[in-house]
Tab-separated table of N, CA and C in Angstrom:
chain	number	residue	atom	x	y	z
X	1	MET	N	17.332	16.953	27.080
X	1	MET	CA	17.392	16.623	25.581
X	1	MET	C	16.475	15.433	25.294
X	2	ARG	N	15.829	15.370	24.353
X	2	ARG	CA	14.950	14.227	24.046
X	2	ARG	C	15.120	13.770	22.277
X	3	TYR	N	14.538	12.599	22.425
X	3	TYR	CA	14.442	12.046	21.033
X	3	TYR	C	13.266	12.389	20.017
X	4	PHE	N	13.515	12.340	18.770
X	4	PHE	CA	12.387	12.718	17.818
X	4	PHE	C	12.488	11.832	16.649
X	5	VAL	N	11.536	11.104	16.145
X	5	VAL	CA	11.639	10.338	14.950
X	5	VAL	C	10.954	10.768	13.757
X	6	ILE	N	11.551	10.917	12.695
X	6	ILE	CA	10.912	11.031	11.365
X	6	ILE	C	10.739	9.843	10.505
X	7	SER	N	9.434	9.273	10.395
X	7	SER	CA	9.386	7.997	9.925
X	7	SER	C	8.492	8.054	8.488
X	8	ASP	N	8.765	7.069	7.678
X	8	ASP	CA	7.841	7.184	6.386
X	8	ASP	C	6.935	6.390	6.689
X	9	ASN	N	6.680	5.604	7.741
X	9	ASN	CA	5.575	4.456	7.980
X	9	ASN	C	5.056	4.735	9.342
X	10	THR	N	3.832	4.378	9.607
X	10	THR	CA	3.004	4.848	10.898
X	10	THR	C	3.473	3.729	11.805
X	11	ASP	N	3.791	2.441	11.358
X	11	ASP	CA	4.250	1.321	12.222
X	11	ASP	C	5.510	1.752	13.188
X	12	THR	N	6.466	2.309	12.525
X	12	THR	CA	7.662	2.715	13.069
X	12	THR	C	7.449	3.924	13.955
X	13	GLN	N	6.641	4.789	13.567
X	13	GLN	CA	6.427	6.016	14.369
X	13	GLN	C	5.557	5.575	15.654
X	14	VAL	N	4.546	4.691	15.583
X	14	VAL	CA	3.805	4.010	16.698
X	14	VAL	C	4.634	3.434	17.752
X	15	GLY	N	5.679	2.478	17.123
X	15	GLY	CA	6.272	1.720	17.895
X	15	GLY	C	7.402	2.414	18.780
X	16	LEU	N	7.780	3.416	18.173
X	16	LEU	CA	8.712	4.295	18.950
X	16	LEU	C	7.975	5.323	20.065
X	17	ARG	N	6.544	5.848	19.486
X	17	ARG	CA	5.943	6.348	20.543
X	17	ARG	C	5.628	5.773	21.877
X	18	LEU	N	5.324	4.438	21.722
X	18	LEU	CA	5.053	3.342	22.644
X	18	LEU	C	6.448	3.481	23.690
X	19	ALA	N	7.545	3.732	22.990
X	19	ALA	CA	8.783	3.663	24.007
X	19	ALA	C	8.910	5.169	24.506
X	20	GLY	N	8.188	6.236	24.222
X	20	GLY	CA	8.217	7.389	24.636
X	20	GLY	C	8.867	8.472	23.677
X	21	VAL	N	9.168	8.114	22.443
X	21	VAL	CA	9.821	8.888	21.408
X	21	VAL	C	8.557	9.672	20.669
X	22	GLU	N	8.700	10.810	20.534
X	22	GLU	CA	7.682	11.694	19.774
X	22	GLU	C	8.106	11.727	18.509
X	23	GLY	N	7.227	11.835	17.452
X	23	GLY	CA	7.558	11.796	15.968
X	23	GLY	C	6.360	12.349	15.108
X	24	VAL	N	6.764	12.203	14.027
X	24	VAL	CA	5.928	12.380	12.698
X	24	VAL	C	6.091	11.403	11.507
X	25	VAL	N	4.933	11.303	10.741
X	25	VAL	CA	5.374	10.400	9.586
X	25	VAL	C	5.198	11.276	8.358
X	26	ALA	N	6.087	11.199	7.700
X	26	ALA	CA	6.341	12.002	6.528
X	26	ALA	C	6.391	11.225	5.201
X	27	ARG	N	5.523	11.366	4.141
X	27	ARG	CA	5.204	10.690	3.119
X	27	ARG	C	5.809	11.063	1.773
X	28	SER	N	6.490	12.277	2.145
X	28	SER	CA	7.210	12.739	0.694
X	28	SER	C	8.470	13.667	1.352
X	29	LYS	N	9.257	13.874	0.315
X	29	LYS	CA	10.513	14.745	0.437
X	29	LYS	C	9.972	16.185	0.928
X	30	ALA	N	8.961	16.682	0.797
X	30	ALA	CA	8.747	17.986	1.221
X	30	ALA	C	8.366	17.955	2.590
X	31	GLU	N	7.422	17.041	3.072
X	31	GLU	CA	6.989	16.725	4.351
X	31	GLU	C	8.366	16.517	5.258
X	32	ALA	N	9.089	15.608	4.785
X	32	ALA	CA	10.376	15.263	5.423
X	32	ALA	C	11.211	16.307	5.821
X	33	GLU	N	11.541	17.345	4.834
X	33	GLU	CA	12.083	18.491	4.946
X	33	GLU	C	11.492	19.501	5.903
X	34	LYS	N	10.260	19.573	5.849
X	34	LYS	CA	9.563	20.587	6.833
X	34	LYS	C	9.770	20.083	8.285
X	35	ALA	N	9.561	18.636	8.415
X	35	ALA	CA	9.960	18.051	9.883
X	35	ALA	C	11.310	18.251	10.253
X	36	ILE	N	12.096	17.975	9.403
X	36	ILE	CA	13.813	18.354	10.052
X	36	ILE	C	13.910	19.691	10.178
X	37	ASP	N	13.122	20.877	9.406
X	37	ASP	CA	13.408	22.152	9.886
X	37	ASP	C	12.747	22.401	10.984
X	38	SER	N	11.676	21.619	11.517
X	38	SER	CA	10.782	22.035	12.588
X	38	SER	C	11.949	21.521	13.850
X	39	VAL	N	12.540	20.318	13.607
X	39	VAL	CA	13.353	19.629	14.646
X	39	VAL	C	14.688	20.660	14.811
X	40	LEU	N	15.139	21.386	13.695
X	40	LEU	CA	16.266	22.119	14.077
X	40	LEU	C	15.807	23.345	14.769
X	41	ALA	N	14.595	23.719	14.757
X	41	ALA	CA	13.997	24.909	15.585
X	41	ALA	C	13.920	24.703	16.848
X	42	ASP	N	13.728	23.291	17.241
X	42	ASP	CA	13.577	23.082	18.627
X	42	ASP	C	14.863	22.513	19.246
X	43	ASP	N	15.151	23.461	20.252
X	43	ASP	CA	16.358	23.253	20.818
X	43	ASP	C	16.423	22.141	22.047
X	44	THR	N	15.310	21.513	22.152
X	44	THR	CA	15.179	20.281	23.250
X	44	THR	C	15.567	19.199	22.633
X	45	VAL	N	15.452	18.943	21.264
X	45	VAL	CA	15.523	17.794	20.614
X	45	VAL	C	17.240	17.471	20.479
X	46	GLY	N	17.596	16.406	20.953
X	46	GLY	CA	18.974	16.178	20.852
X	46	GLY	C	19.527	14.981	20.154
X	47	ILE	N	18.680	13.890	19.589
X	47	ILE	CA	18.739	13.053	18.935
X	47	ILE	C	17.666	13.005	17.779
X	48	LEU	N	17.923	12.869	16.534
X	48	LEU	CA	16.912	12.882	15.515
X	48	LEU	C	17.118	11.390	14.961
X	49	LEU	N	16.036	10.691	15.035
X	49	LEU	CA	15.880	9.425	14.383
X	49	LEU	C	15.408	9.527	13.046
X	50	ILE	N	15.710	9.068	12.025
X	50	ILE	CA	15.093	9.219	10.699
X	50	ILE	C	15.354	7.766	10.040
X	51	THR	N	14.244	7.204	9.325
X	51	THR	CA	14.360	6.142	8.510
X	51	THR	C	15.230	6.375	7.512
X	52	GLU	N	15.879	5.098	7.046
X	52	GLU	CA	16.878	5.348	5.909
X	52	GLU	C	16.327	5.706	4.602
X	53	SER	N	15.188	5.394	4.361
X	53	SER	CA	14.594	5.976	2.992
X	53	SER	C	14.272	7.364	2.928
X	54	LEU	N	13.894	7.891	4.177
X	54	LEU	CA	13.850	9.216	4.184
X	54	LEU	C	14.943	10.118	4.029
X	55	ALA	N	16.027	9.444	4.900
X	55	ALA	CA	17.561	9.914	5.026
X	55	ALA	C	17.893	10.194	3.580
X	56	GLN	N	17.759	9.060	2.731
X	56	GLN	CA	18.262	9.250	1.279
X	56	GLN	C	17.675	10.323	0.684
X	57	LEU	N	16.236	10.545	0.881
X	57	LEU	CA	15.708	11.550	0.075
X	57	LEU	C	16.213	12.840	0.452
X	58	CYS	N	16.476	12.966	1.795
X	58	CYS	CA	16.940	14.408	2.249
X	58	CYS	C	18.365	14.459	2.386
X	59	ALA	N	19.244	13.571	1.783
X	59	ALA	CA	20.503	13.522	1.836
X	59	ALA	C	21.329	14.878	1.969
X	60	ASP	N	21.071	15.689	1.041
X	60	ASP	CA	21.614	17.102	0.947
X	60	ASP	C	21.357	17.889	2.250
X	61	GLN	N	20.229	18.000	2.687
X	61	GLN	CA	19.861	18.524	3.856
X	61	GLN	C	20.694	17.973	5.286
X	62	LEU	N	20.647	16.636	5.291
X	62	LEU	CA	20.968	15.970	6.409
X	62	LEU	C	22.519	16.010	6.528
X	63	ALA	N	23.333	16.024	5.247
X	63	ALA	CA	24.797	16.063	5.266
X	63	ALA	C	25.311	17.083	5.815
X	64	ASP	N	25.013	18.237	5.588
X	64	ASP	CA	25.366	19.534	6.332
X	64	ASP	C	25.263	19.300	7.938
X	65	LEU	N	24.080	19.021	8.380
X	65	LEU	CA	23.788	18.675	9.562
X	65	LEU	C	24.581	17.762	10.512
X	66	LYS	N	24.829	16.707	9.528
X	66	LYS	CA	25.892	15.474	10.069
X	66	LYS	C	27.256	15.886	10.286
X	67	MET	N	27.680	16.771	9.331
X	67	MET	CA	29.042	17.284	9.218
X	67	MET	C	29.312	18.409	10.311
X	68	SER	N	28.348	19.152	10.654
X	68	SER	CA	28.432	20.313	11.511
X	68	SER	C	28.838	19.974	12.804
X	69	GLY	N	28.677	18.714	13.460
X	69	GLY	CA	28.832	18.326	14.943
X	69	GLY	C	28.021	19.054	15.848
X	70	ARG	N	26.755	19.594	15.480
X	70	ARG	CA	26.002	20.325	16.512
X	70	ARG	C	24.830	19.469	16.599
X	71	THR	N	23.938	19.896	17.846
X	71	THR	CA	22.876	18.934	17.725
X	71	THR	C	21.825	19.356	16.966
X	72	PRO	N	20.680	18.594	16.589
X	72	PRO	CA	20.488	17.244	16.988
X	72	PRO	C	21.629	16.229	16.411
X	73	LEU	N	21.907	15.005	17.219
X	73	LEU	CA	22.780	13.933	16.407
X	73	LEU	C	21.684	13.366	15.453
X	74	VAL	N	22.033	13.189	14.180
X	74	VAL	CA	21.110	12.353	13.310
X	74	VAL	C	21.559	10.921	13.115
X	75	VAL	N	20.535	9.985	13.518
X	75	VAL	CA	20.581	8.623	13.448
X	75	VAL	C	19.750	7.972	12.464
X	76	GLU	N	20.335	7.270	11.469
X	76	GLU	CA	19.478	6.614	10.422
X	76	GLU	C	19.266	5.386	10.966
X	77	ILE	N	17.808	4.999	11.055
X	77	ILE	CA	17.448	3.613	11.697
X	77	ILE	C	16.774	2.964	10.290
X	78	PRO	N	16.949	1.614	10.318
X	78	PRO	CA	16.036	0.671	9.318
X	78	PRO	C	14.646	1.117	9.029
X	79	ASP	N	14.119	0.916	8.029
X	79	ASP	CA	12.730	1.245	7.983
X	79	ASP	C	12.111	-0.373	7.870
X	80	ARG	N	10.922	-0.328	7.484
X	80	ARG	CA	10.125	-1.661	7.540
X	80	ARG	C	10.791	-2.830	6.570
X	81	HIS	N	11.674	-2.178	5.679
X	81	HIS	CA	12.206	-3.264	4.738
X	81	HIS	C	13.478	-3.872	5.009
X	82	GLY	N	14.012	-3.360	6.275
X	82	GLY	CA	15.173	-3.718	6.855
X	82	GLY	C	16.466	-2.803	6.281
X	83	THR	N	17.705	-3.014	6.917
X	83	THR	CA	18.696	-2.280	6.709
X	83	THR	C	19.149	-2.123	5.346
X	84	ARG	N	19.618	-1.153	4.629
X	84	ARG	CA	20.412	-1.361	3.319
X	84	ARG	C	21.731	-1.707	3.471
X	85	ASN	N	22.329	-1.462	4.490
X	85	ASN	CA	23.607	-1.623	4.867
X	85	ASN	C	23.792	-2.878	5.723
X	86	HIS	N	23.938	-3.966	5.249
X	86	HIS	CA	23.683	-5.094	6.050
X	86	HIS	C	24.955	-5.614	6.735
X	87	ASP	N	26.087	-5.149	6.385
X	87	ASP	CA	27.350	-5.441	7.091
X	87	ASP	C	28.034	-4.311	7.430
X	88	ALA	N	27.586	-3.270	8.094
X	88	ALA	CA	28.184	-2.066	8.202
X	88	ALA	C	29.268	-2.248	9.271
X	89	ILE	N	28.929	-3.014	10.446
X	89	ILE	CA	29.952	-3.371	11.546
X	89	ILE	C	30.938	-4.145	11.069
X	90	GLY	N	30.711	-5.012	10.553
X	90	GLY	CA	31.944	-5.968	9.937
X	90	GLY	C	32.865	-5.078	8.862
X	91	ARG	N	32.133	-4.360	8.207
X	91	ARG	CA	33.075	-3.487	7.267
X	91	ARG	C	33.879	-2.363	7.914
X	92	TYR	N	33.413	-1.838	9.093
X	92	TYR	CA	34.068	-0.760	9.782
X	92	TYR	C	35.156	-1.568	10.478
X	93	ILE	N	35.016	-2.645	11.105
X	93	ILE	CA	36.126	-3.411	11.782
X	93	ILE	C	37.328	-3.735	10.769
X	94	ARG	N	36.675	-4.401	9.557
X	94	ARG	CA	37.820	-4.785	8.467
X	94	ARG	C	38.460	-3.397	7.898
X	95	GLU	N	38.094	-2.221	7.684
X	95	GLU	CA	38.824	-1.069	7.552
X	95	GLU	C	39.567	-0.523	8.472
X	96	ALA	N	39.147	-0.762	9.788
X	96	ALA	CA	39.825	-0.153	10.842
X	96	ALA	C	41.103	-0.903	11.219
X	97	ILE	N	40.881	-2.273	11.418
X	97	ILE	CA	42.062	-3.097	11.774
X	97	ILE	C	42.291	-4.143	10.856
X	98	GLY	N	41.742	-4.499	9.819
X	98	GLY	CA	42.086	-5.396	8.845
X	98	GLY	C	41.820	-6.881	9.098
X	99	VAL	N	40.947	-6.960	10.134
X	99	VAL	CA	40.358	-8.444	10.710
X	99	VAL	C	39.010	-8.518	10.144
X	100	LYS	N	38.794	-9.760	9.439
X	100	LYS	CA	37.486	-10.000	8.965
X	100	LYS	C	36.862	-10.973	9.919
X	101	LEU	N	35.775	-10.498	10.459
X	101	LEU	CA	34.682	-11.394	11.485
X	101	LEU	C	33.917	-12.326	10.703
């Protein structure tokens, strides 16, 4: 099983490529959807990394994949503008056990 990244900018793709993660740069929704389809057709990809902005564009296509429980596992990564969900971990803890950190 291997990782694959779909990014909306070259910097993220090159940085992950230096770490050994193959990927593509998609500048539009159509390009991102085509890249997702090619990842789904490749049985060797176990984890799909996709930038938050592209994940938002392709939310309808990714929702079914996330909920199906099959590979690849979809992981949204922050893009060059940072994460849109700044306090996700703190919120999860508050919701789960009611403790504010």
